[in-house]
XYZ file of C-alpha atoms in Angstrom:
706
model
C -9.134 -10.130 -23.983
C -12.887 -10.492 -23.933
C -14.761 -13.057 -21.853
C -15.738 -14.979 -24.967
C -12.112 -15.161 -26.117
C -11.131 -16.527 -22.712
C -13.734 -19.243 -22.747
C -12.242 -22.532 -23.950
C -14.895 -24.905 -22.535
C -14.690 -28.392 -23.963
C -11.075 -28.484 -25.162
C -9.394 -31.623 -23.790
C -5.790 -31.988 -22.631
C -5.307 -35.535 -21.446
C -7.817 -36.152 -18.659
C -8.407 -32.407 -18.159
C -11.137 -30.320 -19.693
C -10.117 -26.681 -20.219
C -12.741 -24.200 -18.995
C -11.326 -20.722 -19.118
C -8.013 -19.049 -20.143
C -6.517 -17.111 -17.262
C -3.365 -15.620 -18.857
C -0.752 -15.969 -21.609
C 2.893 -15.206 -21.066
C 6.245 -15.606 -22.715
C 6.586 -19.358 -22.031
C 3.280 -20.726 -21.048
C -0.439 -20.180 -20.801
C -2.757 -20.789 -17.843
C -6.247 -22.237 -17.769
C -8.919 -23.038 -15.236
C -9.568 -26.720 -15.877
C -11.562 -29.658 -14.588
C -10.664 -33.306 -14.192
C -13.277 -36.030 -13.844
C -13.181 -39.507 -12.416
C -15.418 -42.366 -11.382
C -18.655 -41.892 -9.521
C -19.036 -38.300 -10.715
C -15.779 -37.121 -9.178
C -14.693 -33.712 -10.461
C -11.894 -31.410 -9.450
C -11.097 -27.818 -10.445
C -7.384 -27.060 -10.970
C -5.150 -24.485 -12.644
C -3.412 -25.995 -15.666
C -0.215 -24.513 -17.046
C 0.646 -25.443 -20.681
C 3.816 -24.603 -22.595
C 3.053 -22.368 -25.600
C 2.615 -24.105 -28.939
C 5.569 -22.401 -30.631
C 7.922 -23.596 -27.830
C 6.963 -27.278 -27.993
C 10.158 -28.164 -29.931
C 12.480 -25.968 -27.857
C 14.372 -28.397 -25.600
C 15.615 -25.588 -23.390
C 12.162 -24.235 -22.675
C 10.735 -27.687 -22.168
C 13.514 -28.473 -19.674
C 12.824 -25.233 -17.782
C 9.087 -25.892 -17.810
C 9.486 -29.446 -16.453
C 12.033 -28.353 -13.900
C 9.458 -25.945 -12.450
C 6.876 -28.752 -12.213
C 9.316 -31.250 -10.723
C 10.580 -28.837 -8.058
C 7.110 -27.585 -7.051
C 5.554 -31.037 -7.094
C 7.896 -32.154 -4.303
C 7.011 -29.206 -2.077
C 4.038 -29.688 0.208
C 3.769 -26.909 2.743
C 0.965 -24.557 3.854
C 2.844 -21.593 2.468
C 3.534 -23.045 -0.997
C 1.019 -23.643 -3.770
C 0.483 -27.367 -4.399
C 1.384 -28.940 -7.770
C -0.607 -32.085 -8.516
C 0.312 -33.579 -11.859
C 2.794 -33.361 -14.727
C 1.796 -34.628 -18.113
C 2.007 -34.563 -21.899
C -0.931 -34.848 -24.302
C 0.167 -35.108 -27.898
C 2.803 -32.394 -28.233
C 1.531 -30.419 -25.278
C 3.492 -30.369 -22.034
C 1.537 -29.271 -18.991
C 1.230 -29.479 -15.244
C -1.618 -28.764 -12.828
C -1.733 -27.028 -9.486
C -4.210 -26.002 -6.823
C -6.679 -23.236 -7.536
C -6.294 -20.664 -4.747
C -9.076 -18.201 -4.170
C -7.324 -14.923 -3.558
C -5.023 -12.201 -4.880
C -1.293 -11.808 -5.282
C 0.335 -9.291 -2.991
C 0.648 -6.738 -5.793
C -3.094 -6.900 -6.258
C -3.734 -6.561 -2.513
C -1.597 -3.432 -2.397
C -3.281 -2.010 -5.472
C -6.726 -2.627 -4.021
C -5.760 -1.015 -0.689
C -4.728 2.097 -2.580
C -7.896 2.149 -4.619
C -10.191 2.014 -1.598
C -8.100 4.252 0.558
C -7.352 1.563 3.158
C -4.091 1.016 5.007
C -2.387 -2.342 5.718
C -1.431 -2.586 9.407
C 2.194 -3.371 10.153
C 1.382 -6.492 12.098
C -0.333 -7.925 9.017
C 2.669 -7.006 6.844
C 4.922 -8.842 9.267
C 2.596 -11.849 9.302
C 2.784 -12.043 5.492
C 6.570 -11.903 5.541
C 6.727 -14.620 8.196
C 4.601 -16.832 5.998
C 7.013 -16.319 3.080
C 9.973 -17.144 5.408
C 8.280 -20.394 6.439
C 7.602 -21.534 2.864
C 11.098 -20.682 1.673
C 12.865 -22.340 4.593
C 10.936 -25.507 3.920
C 11.967 -25.376 0.271
C 15.580 -24.666 1.106
C 15.768 -27.647 3.480
C 14.495 -30.233 0.924
C 16.624 -33.308 0.188
C 16.405 -35.819 -2.652
C 15.652 -39.531 -2.464
C 19.408 -40.050 -2.005
C 19.339 -37.862 1.081
C 21.413 -35.112 -0.567
C 20.244 -31.472 -0.357
C 18.422 -30.278 -3.423
C 19.803 -26.759 -2.933
C 16.590 -25.134 -4.085
C 16.821 -21.373 -4.518
C 13.574 -19.673 -5.603
C 15.310 -16.612 -7.151
C 12.088 -14.737 -7.906
C 10.597 -13.833 -4.523
C 8.503 -10.721 -5.134
C 5.041 -9.225 -4.535
C 3.708 -10.895 -7.701
C 4.755 -14.290 -6.414
C 3.129 -14.096 -2.978
C -0.507 -15.046 -2.927
C -2.932 -14.016 -0.204
C -6.045 -16.182 -0.056
C -9.407 -15.038 1.169
C -9.162 -17.263 4.220
C -5.921 -15.535 5.270
C -3.398 -17.923 3.742
C 0.020 -16.825 2.563
C 1.276 -18.867 -0.401
C 4.527 -18.683 -2.327
C 4.154 -19.153 -6.102
C 6.287 -19.808 -9.141
C 9.321 -22.009 -8.720
C 9.705 -21.632 -12.483
C 13.418 -20.728 -12.312
C 14.307 -22.360 -8.998
C 15.715 -25.681 -10.237
C 16.859 -24.085 -13.513
C 19.232 -22.012 -11.361
C 21.602 -25.015 -11.407
C 21.629 -25.255 -15.209
C 23.984 -22.818 -16.914
C 22.501 -23.243 -20.377
C 19.174 -21.750 -19.397
C 20.044 -18.168 -20.333
C 17.970 -17.266 -23.432
C 16.730 -14.046 -24.873
C 13.394 -13.318 -23.292
C 13.863 -15.604 -20.322
C 14.359 -13.646 -17.119
C 15.827 -15.298 -14.051
C 14.121 -13.157 -11.495
C 12.680 -9.629 -11.449
C 15.482 -7.101 -11.326
C 14.160 -5.078 -8.397
C 14.085 -8.170 -6.175
C 17.422 -9.710 -7.119
C 20.280 -10.157 -4.657
C 23.671 -8.563 -5.279
C 25.204 -11.909 -6.182
C 22.296 -12.607 -8.497
C 22.941 -9.311 -10.289
C 26.592 -10.322 -10.698
C 25.636 -13.729 -12.084
C 27.508 -15.479 -9.217
C 26.641 -18.912 -7.862
C 23.600 -18.654 -5.575
C 22.534 -20.229 -2.347
C 19.515 -19.749 -0.059
C 20.861 -16.433 1.181
C 19.884 -14.915 -2.123
C 16.263 -15.574 -1.268
C 16.874 -14.130 2.200
C 17.896 -10.856 0.510
C 14.638 -10.901 -1.498
C 12.679 -11.407 1.723
C 14.531 -8.387 3.064
C 13.354 -6.330 0.146
C 9.735 -7.501 0.788
C 10.070 -6.642 4.438
C 11.511 -3.217 3.679
C 8.796 -2.402 1.134
C 5.822 -3.705 3.085
C 6.807 -1.781 6.226
C 7.550 1.500 4.454
C 5.119 1.235 1.480
C 7.870 2.439 -0.853
C 9.866 0.654 -3.524
C 13.430 -0.034 -2.442
C 15.339 -0.588 -5.667
C 13.801 1.230 -8.596
C 15.266 2.705 -11.754
C 14.641 3.474 -15.422
C 15.739 0.056 -16.638
C 17.019 -3.316 -15.336
C 20.678 -2.417 -15.768
C 20.249 0.623 -13.535
C 18.432 -1.365 -10.920
C 20.889 -4.227 -10.905
C 23.829 -1.858 -10.631
C 22.174 -0.148 -7.702
C 21.587 -3.441 -5.898
C 25.104 -4.730 -6.535
C 26.954 -1.564 -5.517
C 24.879 0.292 -2.960
C 23.917 -0.488 0.577
C 20.141 -0.524 1.181
C 18.667 2.716 2.458
C 17.759 2.416 6.175
C 13.970 2.438 6.565
C 14.182 5.254 9.068
C 15.734 7.499 6.368
C 12.435 7.445 4.509
C 10.092 6.899 7.417
C 11.170 8.776 10.636
C 10.171 6.894 13.707
C 10.765 3.443 12.219
C 11.436 1.081 15.133
C 15.223 0.559 15.520
C 14.901 -3.166 16.433
C 12.971 -3.841 13.253
C 15.391 -1.726 11.182
C 18.228 -3.871 12.485
C 16.468 -6.972 11.214
C 15.710 -5.467 7.824
C 19.280 -4.231 7.266
C 20.796 -7.557 8.310
C 18.606 -9.309 5.745
C 19.722 -6.762 3.139
C 23.469 -6.996 3.776
C 25.233 -6.813 0.401
C 27.836 -9.304 1.627
C 25.889 -12.492 2.105
C 28.367 -13.549 4.828
C 26.823 -10.767 6.981
C 23.241 -11.740 6.046
C 20.903 -14.066 7.929
C 22.129 -17.605 6.986
C 18.579 -18.925 6.610
C 15.009 -17.748 6.177
C 14.271 -19.369 9.575
C 16.960 -17.284 11.265
C 15.311 -14.133 9.891
C 11.876 -15.372 10.964
C 13.146 -15.994 14.501
C 14.172 -12.384 14.913
C 10.912 -11.183 13.377
C 8.907 -13.431 15.679
C 10.869 -12.116 18.648
C 10.069 -8.543 17.615
C 6.391 -9.366 17.151
C 6.180 -11.186 20.480
C 8.107 -8.602 22.510
C 5.976 -5.719 21.232
C 2.648 -7.427 21.215
C 2.113 -7.280 17.468
C 0.936 -10.819 16.900
C -1.882 -11.494 14.476
C -3.491 -14.476 12.781
C -4.794 -15.754 9.492
C -8.226 -14.659 10.650
C -7.137 -11.080 10.843
C -5.607 -11.284 7.412
C -8.818 -12.848 6.064
C -10.789 -9.940 7.605
C -8.557 -7.460 5.727
C -9.134 -9.365 2.435
C -12.863 -9.329 2.999
C -12.759 -5.579 3.750
C -10.727 -4.936 0.592
C -12.475 -7.202 -1.907
C -15.832 -7.996 -0.374
C -17.516 -11.349 -1.007
C -16.256 -12.907 -4.265
C -17.942 -16.093 -5.488
C -15.781 -19.025 -6.486
C -15.553 -19.360 -10.294
C -17.781 -22.486 -10.278
C -20.300 -21.130 -7.764
C -23.654 -19.667 -8.828
C -22.941 -16.178 -10.111
C -19.266 -16.920 -10.483
C -17.127 -16.323 -13.499
C -17.876 -19.578 -15.258
C -21.561 -19.027 -14.979
C -21.122 -15.544 -16.330
C -19.104 -16.878 -19.230
C -21.771 -19.495 -20.021
C -19.740 -22.471 -18.892
C -21.885 -25.063 -17.129
C -20.460 -27.663 -14.775
C -22.691 -30.650 -14.035
C -22.612 -31.411 -11.271
C -21.240 -28.278 -9.664
C -18.197 -29.337 -7.597
C -18.144 -28.476 -3.952
C -14.990 -26.604 -2.853
C -12.978 -28.911 -0.600
C -11.807 -26.058 1.639
C -14.626 -23.707 2.489
C -13.639 -20.079 2.206
C -10.297 -20.608 0.453
C -11.428 -21.947 -2.866
C -8.412 -24.197 -2.857
C -9.217 -27.537 -4.489
C -7.496 -30.323 -2.566
C -7.277 -33.942 -3.456
C -9.674 -35.724 -1.056
C -6.887 -38.055 -0.104
C -4.659 -35.169 1.024
C -4.612 -34.272 4.734
C -6.177 -31.022 5.814
C -4.016 -27.986 5.315
C -3.471 -26.028 8.574
C -3.794 -22.306 8.930
C -0.844 -20.286 7.772
C 1.627 -20.374 10.577
C 5.356 -19.983 11.038
C 5.355 -21.645 14.409
C 6.687 -20.441 17.666
C 10.346 -19.575 17.818
C 12.671 -18.466 20.573
C 13.901 -14.896 20.690
C 17.204 -14.287 18.993
C 20.073 -13.398 21.275
C 20.819 -10.532 18.937
C 17.488 -8.873 19.653
C 17.562 -5.883 22.036
C 15.532 -6.236 25.217
C 11.950 -4.966 25.077
C 11.419 -1.375 26.150
C 10.143 -0.651 29.649
C 7.043 0.863 28.061
C 5.598 0.038 24.676
C 4.069 3.502 24.274
C 7.039 5.076 22.501
C 7.237 2.106 20.133
C 3.536 2.218 19.350
C 3.761 5.960 18.836
C 6.476 5.229 16.287
C 4.466 2.444 14.691
C 1.549 4.845 14.380
C 3.697 6.821 12.012
C 4.184 3.636 10.055
C 0.508 2.714 9.669
C 0.737 1.520 6.110
C -0.980 4.445 4.395
C -3.110 3.937 1.308
C -1.759 7.052 -0.311
C 1.775 5.709 0.066
C 0.554 2.414 -1.295
C -0.405 4.204 -4.516
C 3.135 5.275 -5.124
C 4.453 1.841 -4.178
C 2.123 -0.053 -6.464
C 2.777 2.321 -9.379
C 6.538 1.795 -9.050
C 6.480 -1.802 -7.991
C 7.375 -3.119 -11.420
C 9.684 -0.228 -12.369
C 12.761 -1.370 -14.216
C 11.543 -4.946 -14.591
C 9.642 -4.661 -17.780
C 7.232 -7.305 -16.485
C 3.887 -7.645 -18.181
C 0.857 -8.354 -16.038
C -0.536 -11.818 -16.337
C 2.798 -13.193 -17.613
C 2.331 -16.915 -17.506
C 6.062 -17.593 -17.778
C 6.225 -16.009 -14.366
C 2.696 -16.748 -13.254
C 2.363 -13.917 -10.768
C -1.229 -13.232 -9.806
C -2.729 -14.957 -12.831
C -1.433 -18.378 -11.810
C -3.817 -18.878 -8.993
C -6.050 -15.828 -8.611
C -9.699 -15.593 -9.483
C -10.265 -14.923 -13.223
C -11.463 -11.497 -14.489
C -15.151 -10.784 -14.403
C -17.264 -11.202 -17.480
C -16.868 -8.296 -19.869
C -13.789 -7.061 -18.054
C -10.838 -5.486 -19.855
C -7.955 -7.839 -20.591
C -5.793 -6.329 -17.876
C -8.568 -5.999 -15.309
C -8.760 -8.210 -12.246
C -11.845 -9.996 -11.042
C -12.985 -7.784 -8.185
C -16.362 -8.245 -6.585
C -16.253 -4.692 -5.300
C -18.371 -3.949 -2.263
C -19.997 -0.579 -1.773
C -17.288 1.637 -0.370
C -18.097 3.334 2.948
C -16.468 6.555 1.743
C -16.709 8.523 -1.517
C -13.881 8.259 -3.959
C -10.791 10.107 -2.791
C -11.707 9.948 0.866
C -10.207 7.942 3.702
C -12.348 6.325 6.429
C -11.363 7.086 9.997
C -12.926 4.999 12.818
C -14.743 6.282 15.864
C -12.290 7.089 18.600
C -11.597 8.780 21.886
C -8.815 11.362 22.079
C -7.443 14.398 23.842
C -7.826 17.575 21.867
C -6.616 21.150 22.474
C -3.501 22.108 24.322
C -2.213 23.143 27.779
C 0.506 25.285 26.264
C 0.880 28.817 27.463
C 2.374 29.950 24.176
C 0.287 32.713 22.581
C 0.194 30.742 19.296
C -2.035 28.202 21.026
C -4.087 30.598 23.149
C -7.327 29.657 21.384
C -6.663 25.957 21.872
C -6.583 25.712 25.652
C -7.283 23.666 27.693
C -6.569 20.123 26.629
C -9.648 17.949 27.095
C -11.002 14.514 26.221
C -13.435 14.165 23.347
C -15.241 11.453 21.421
C -15.591 11.440 17.626
C -17.624 9.150 15.531
C -16.432 7.432 12.346
C -16.092 9.762 9.376
C -14.614 10.083 5.933
C -12.090 12.803 4.950
C -10.511 13.836 1.702
C -6.988 12.477 1.368
C -6.028 15.798 -0.282
C -7.006 19.384 -0.046
C -9.546 20.422 -2.730
C -7.548 21.536 -5.788
C -7.888 24.481 -8.086
C -9.152 22.229 -10.859
C -11.717 20.593 -8.672
C -13.096 23.858 -7.418
C -13.151 25.308 -10.943
C -15.368 22.395 -12.056
C -17.936 23.512 -9.501
C -17.813 27.189 -10.529
C -17.979 26.204 -14.238
C -21.239 24.469 -13.519
C -22.542 27.568 -11.801
C -22.783 25.809 -8.418
C -19.930 27.716 -6.778
C -18.787 31.300 -6.929
C -15.361 31.632 -8.497
C -12.376 31.779 -6.142
C -11.294 35.338 -5.331
C -8.311 36.776 -7.092
C -7.374 38.903 -4.068
C -6.461 37.922 -0.525
C -8.650 39.494 2.169
C -7.758 39.057 5.821
C -7.212 41.220 8.832
C -3.428 41.476 8.464
C -3.453 42.512 4.834
C -3.277 46.249 5.458
C -1.937 48.680 2.934
C -1.873 48.474 -0.830
C 1.617 46.989 -1.226
C 0.946 44.267 1.300
C -2.471 43.504 -0.207
C -0.966 43.171 -3.687
C 1.816 40.956 -2.470
C -0.523 38.516 -0.760
C -3.099 38.659 -3.600
C -0.427 37.538 -6.065
C -0.488 34.235 -4.180
C -4.141 33.501 -4.992
C -4.036 30.429 -7.172
C -6.897 31.524 -9.448
C -4.498 34.120 -10.844
C -1.659 31.724 -11.490
C -0.920 29.360 -14.378
C -0.017 25.699 -14.025
C -1.411 25.164 -10.543
C -4.439 23.029 -11.244
C -3.172 20.374 -8.802
C -2.481 22.927 -6.062
C -5.033 23.585 -3.317
C -7.603 26.201 -4.086
C -7.189 29.261 -1.862
C -8.643 32.802 -1.492
C -12.120 31.323 -0.866
C -14.605 32.183 1.866
C -16.181 29.726 4.318
C -19.421 29.836 2.362
C -17.638 28.982 -0.906
C -15.964 26.023 0.754
C -19.261 24.883 2.244
C -20.972 25.220 -1.131
C -18.372 23.102 -2.873
C -18.582 20.276 -0.363
C -22.345 20.260 -0.581
C -22.126 20.166 -4.408
C -20.047 17.032 -3.973
C -22.571 15.515 -1.673
C -20.293 15.994 1.312
C -19.667 18.606 3.986
C -16.906 20.487 5.724
C -15.244 18.511 8.562
C -15.953 19.476 12.109
C -13.051 20.830 14.192
C -13.011 17.596 16.156
C -12.860 15.489 13.018
C -10.039 17.580 11.595
C -7.995 17.319 14.805
C -8.534 13.577 15.009
C -7.254 13.206 11.451
C -4.153 15.305 12.226
C -3.414 13.612 15.544
C -3.822 10.031 14.286
C -4.982 7.382 16.674
C -2.056 7.734 19.003
C -2.091 11.452 19.984
C 1.020 12.293 18.009
C 2.515 15.812 18.238
C 2.331 16.411 14.459
C 0.465 14.540 11.690
C 3.683 12.633 10.769
C 4.803 11.786 14.265
C 6.714 13.488 17.088
C 9.723 14.744 15.183
C 9.991 18.503 14.724
C 8.802 20.187 11.501
C 11.382 19.940 8.689
C 11.457 21.022 5.020
C 10.811 17.471 3.787
C 7.649 17.111 5.830
C 5.517 20.179 5.074
C 5.223 23.249 2.983
C 5.621 25.987 5.562
C 7.696 29.072 5.902
C 11.359 28.214 5.393
C 14.242 30.257 4.034
C 12.439 30.621 0.671
C 9.395 32.147 2.370
C 11.523 34.471 4.468
C 13.261 35.679 1.300
C 9.896 36.343 -0.319
C 8.696 38.383 2.660
C 11.805 40.449 2.565
C 11.593 41.046 -1.165
C 7.912 41.946 -0.864
C 8.652 44.247 2.093
C 5.928 42.798 4.197
C 6.134 42.191 7.912
C 7.223 38.632 8.687
C 10.843 38.211 9.708
C 10.918 34.633 10.973
C 10.759 31.100 9.650
C 9.689 27.664 10.893
C 12.974 26.069 9.814
C 16.196 27.518 8.440
C 16.271 25.462 5.171
C 14.035 25.829 2.118
C 11.131 23.478 1.526
C 11.291 24.282 -2.192
C 7.965 26.183 -2.445
C 7.495 29.927 -2.166
C 3.769 29.549 -2.743
C 1.458 26.521 -2.439
C 2.641 23.158 -3.691
C 0.763 20.410 -5.538
C -1.350 18.467 -3.072
C 0.448 15.391 -1.713
C 3.946 16.732 -2.452
C 5.228 15.937 1.056
C 4.924 12.156 1.526
C 7.052 12.370 4.641
C 4.402 14.504 6.267
C 1.573 12.121 5.452
C -0.588 10.969 8.348
C -0.695 7.276 9.291
C -4.202 7.163 7.800
C -2.841 8.252 4.442
C -3.962 11.896 4.539
C -1.706 14.593 3.080
C -0.997 18.195 4.000
C -2.727 18.299 7.368
C 0.122 20.576 8.358
C 1.334 22.980 5.694
C 0.357 24.060 2.192
C -2.892 25.812 3.197
C -4.838 26.065 6.449
C -8.312 24.631 6.131
C -11.835 25.878 6.869
C -13.888 23.591 9.187
C -17.629 23.518 9.693
C -17.675 25.051 13.153
C -18.216 28.552 14.392
C -15.519 29.515 16.843
C -16.232 29.069 20.552
C -13.756 28.896 23.452
C -13.232 25.474 24.873
C -14.949 24.769 28.218
C -12.605 25.851 30.983
C -10.640 28.246 28.779
C -9.202 31.173 30.786
C -10.984 34.518 30.473
C -7.953 36.465 29.366
C -9.677 39.035 27.258
C -9.132 37.287 23.923
C -12.154 37.682 21.804
C -12.823 36.245 18.380
C -14.671 38.292 15.721
C -18.443 37.901 15.829
C -19.577 34.981 13.659
C -16.005 33.764 13.244
C -15.391 30.316 11.715
C -12.473 28.103 12.640
C -9.599 27.346 10.268
C -7.172 24.543 11.168
C -3.631 23.712 10.356
C -0.422 25.426 9.308
C 0.029 26.985 5.902
C 2.871 27.756 3.522
C 3.285 31.045 5.392
C 3.336 29.563 8.918
C 6.542 30.507 10.715
C 6.075 28.814 14.085
C 6.327 25.086 14.787
C 3.372 25.333 17.136
C 1.181 26.254 14.225
C 1.861 22.806 12.762
C 0.450 21.123 15.848
C -3.057 19.606 15.438
C -4.412 21.806 18.249
C -3.703 25.117 16.484
C -6.871 27.081 15.802
C -7.573 30.279 13.881
C -10.797 32.299 14.291
C -11.610 34.052 11.035
C -14.657 35.927 9.838
C -16.457 33.704 7.355
C -16.281 36.318 4.628
C -12.520 36.471 4.663
C -10.770 34.835 1.702
C -7.016 34.594 2.707
C -4.287 33.451 0.445
C -3.202 30.764 2.923
C -6.562 29.163 3.611
C -8.257 26.423 1.596
C -10.276 23.384 2.609
C -11.066 19.660 2.238
C -14.372 17.867 2.555
C -15.712 15.207 4.915
C -18.647 12.769 4.802
C -20.387 10.251 6.953
C -19.494 6.592 6.126
C -22.148 4.568 4.426
C -23.320 1.409 6.154
C -21.975 -1.760 4.477
C-alpha cells in the first residue's frame, strides 16, 4: 500500500477525524485519528473500525464490541488503554492509546537485521511485564463483584508491545471475552495463534487463566533460547504437538541453560494445567526470585536504551518530519505528546502512568538456594546471550503454522499501536528510522574488553599458545560467518582477487596421493557449495578480499576475543566438550575418509559423525554459535588472521620455531582431530603463501562512530 493510499485525512467518524490507515485485517481496519474539543483541544488516538462488509454480521459485531468492552475496563501500565466505544452511521469503532514503539516480533526482527543480541535480563524483564498485565486482567471483577474470568487466549510476540521509553504493553483482547461465547466459531475467525495455544485450548476444552500461563511459558522459552518452541507445517500439526508432547527442555537446545530457570519454564509449560503455575503472579514470583538471587535485575530505562540502539531516534507521527508530515497531512495546531518519549496519548484527566514494573515479590519456596558463587551461572548465561543470528531463525519461524498475515487488524499485532510505515514504504514494511549502523552488513559489533588469552597447557597442541596472559582489545566488528565461495568468487569475477586455488598446498601434503586427496576438498573444484566457506586461499588472497570489501582481516586478539566471548569460556559455545552437533570437525565420517584415502590421520575429535566429510554451509551448527551470534569459530575451516606469528612474551624457549614470515591461522577445522584445537587459544603458524584445504577466513572492521 502506498503512502497516498494510506492517507485518509479529512474523513470523519463521529467526533474523530481519520488521518492515516495503519492496517486492514480480516475483521477490522486501523487508523491514526484525531479528536478535537473546546479551546483547541486535540488528541491523537488509534481508531479500530469494523470492516464495511461485516457491519450486518451480528456475530462479528458482538466479537468486536466484546473486545472493546473487555479492554476498556482494563487500566494497567502493562495493558494498552481503550478510551471510547462508538457507532457512527453503520460503522462500529473504538479508540485506544497510540503507543510509540514496536511489537516484540518487530523488535526481534530488527535485532536480527542489525546483528544485535537481546540480553537475557531484558528478556526476563519483558516476560515479567506480560505477567503483571495478565494477572491484573485475570483478577478483574464486574460491578456485581463477581469475577469476569478474563482469559486473553492470544498471548504471543505480535501482541506484546515495547515502547521507546521501555514500556511493556499487552495488546489485543479481541478474543478474550468472546472465549465465553460458544457461537463465536466462524470460518476465518481464529481464537489464538496455533503456536501459542495451550493444550486445553487445542482440544477446545473450557479455559481458565492457566491457559494464558502456558502461553507466557512459551514466550519465556522462546525469548531465552531464541528458537521457536512449537512449529510445524500447518496449524493441525502444531496443535497436535502442543496437545500431545511435553515441551522440550531449554537445555536440550541450549547447553548451559540455568537449571533454576529451566524449572520455572517447564512448570509454566506443564501439559496438565493442574501441574502448572496457578496464576501469572505465581510465575512472576519465581522469575523475580531468580532475577534477584542472580543479580539480573534491569529497568525500563535499560529496555529503552536497547530500543534506541535498535531503532534510533524515530519522530512521532505528528512531529516535524514525522509520517503525517511526509504524507502531506497537516495538523493545526500540532498536538504535544502527553508523555514525552513514549508517544502515548493520554487523556489529560488520567493520572500519570508509572514505569513498567512488576513490583517486588518474595522468593518462592520452590526456588533452589542461590549458588555460593555466581560465576558458573554467569558462564552459563554467557552461552545464552541472545544471539542475533539465532534471532534470525526465530523471527523467520515465529509465525510458522499460524498462517497469520502481517498487519492483520482482526488480531492487531504490531499495527494496532506501532508507528506507521514511512512515506513511500512498501505495504509490508515497517516505519524504521534506521540509524547508521556501526558495523557493515553481515558483521557483529563486539565491545572493547579485557580478557586472558593464550593457554598454560603443556599439551603439544597448544605449544604456540603459551603462556596465558591478560590483554586489552578495542571495539571491533566481525563477520558473523566465514567468507563463502560465492562471496569470494564475486571478488575474483571483478578482477580484484585472484581465484581460489584448486589444489591444497601445505607442509603436511607430501606425496602425490596425499596431495590429490586433500586437493579434492578445495571448494573451487566442487559443485553446489556456494554457501560453504572458501578455502585453498593464501593469506594475501584473504587480505585482498577483505580490503575489496572495505574491511580487513581480524587481529589474533580480536579473533580470540570473539571465540572466548566476554566470559572466558573454554569453547565458543561454552564449557561443554566438543560434540557433533556443535562443530564440523573430524568425527567418524572424517576418520573413514582418511582411511579410504590412505592418508595419515587415525584419530577423531569425537566418536560420532557430524554429518560432513568436507566443509559445511556456513552457520550449519547453531549449537556452536558464540553468545555474540558468530558462527563456526570452531570447526568448518581454520581462519587466517592479520598477524605475523610471534611467540607470546614469556613463552619458553623450547626450540619450537615457526617458518620465516609465517602468518597465524586460528580455530579448528573440519579435519581437526583434537578437542584442544577447538579451544580459542589454538594457534597455527603457516607460511603466507600456503593455501590449505582446511583454512579460510572472515573479515573484520572498525566500528563507525554513531
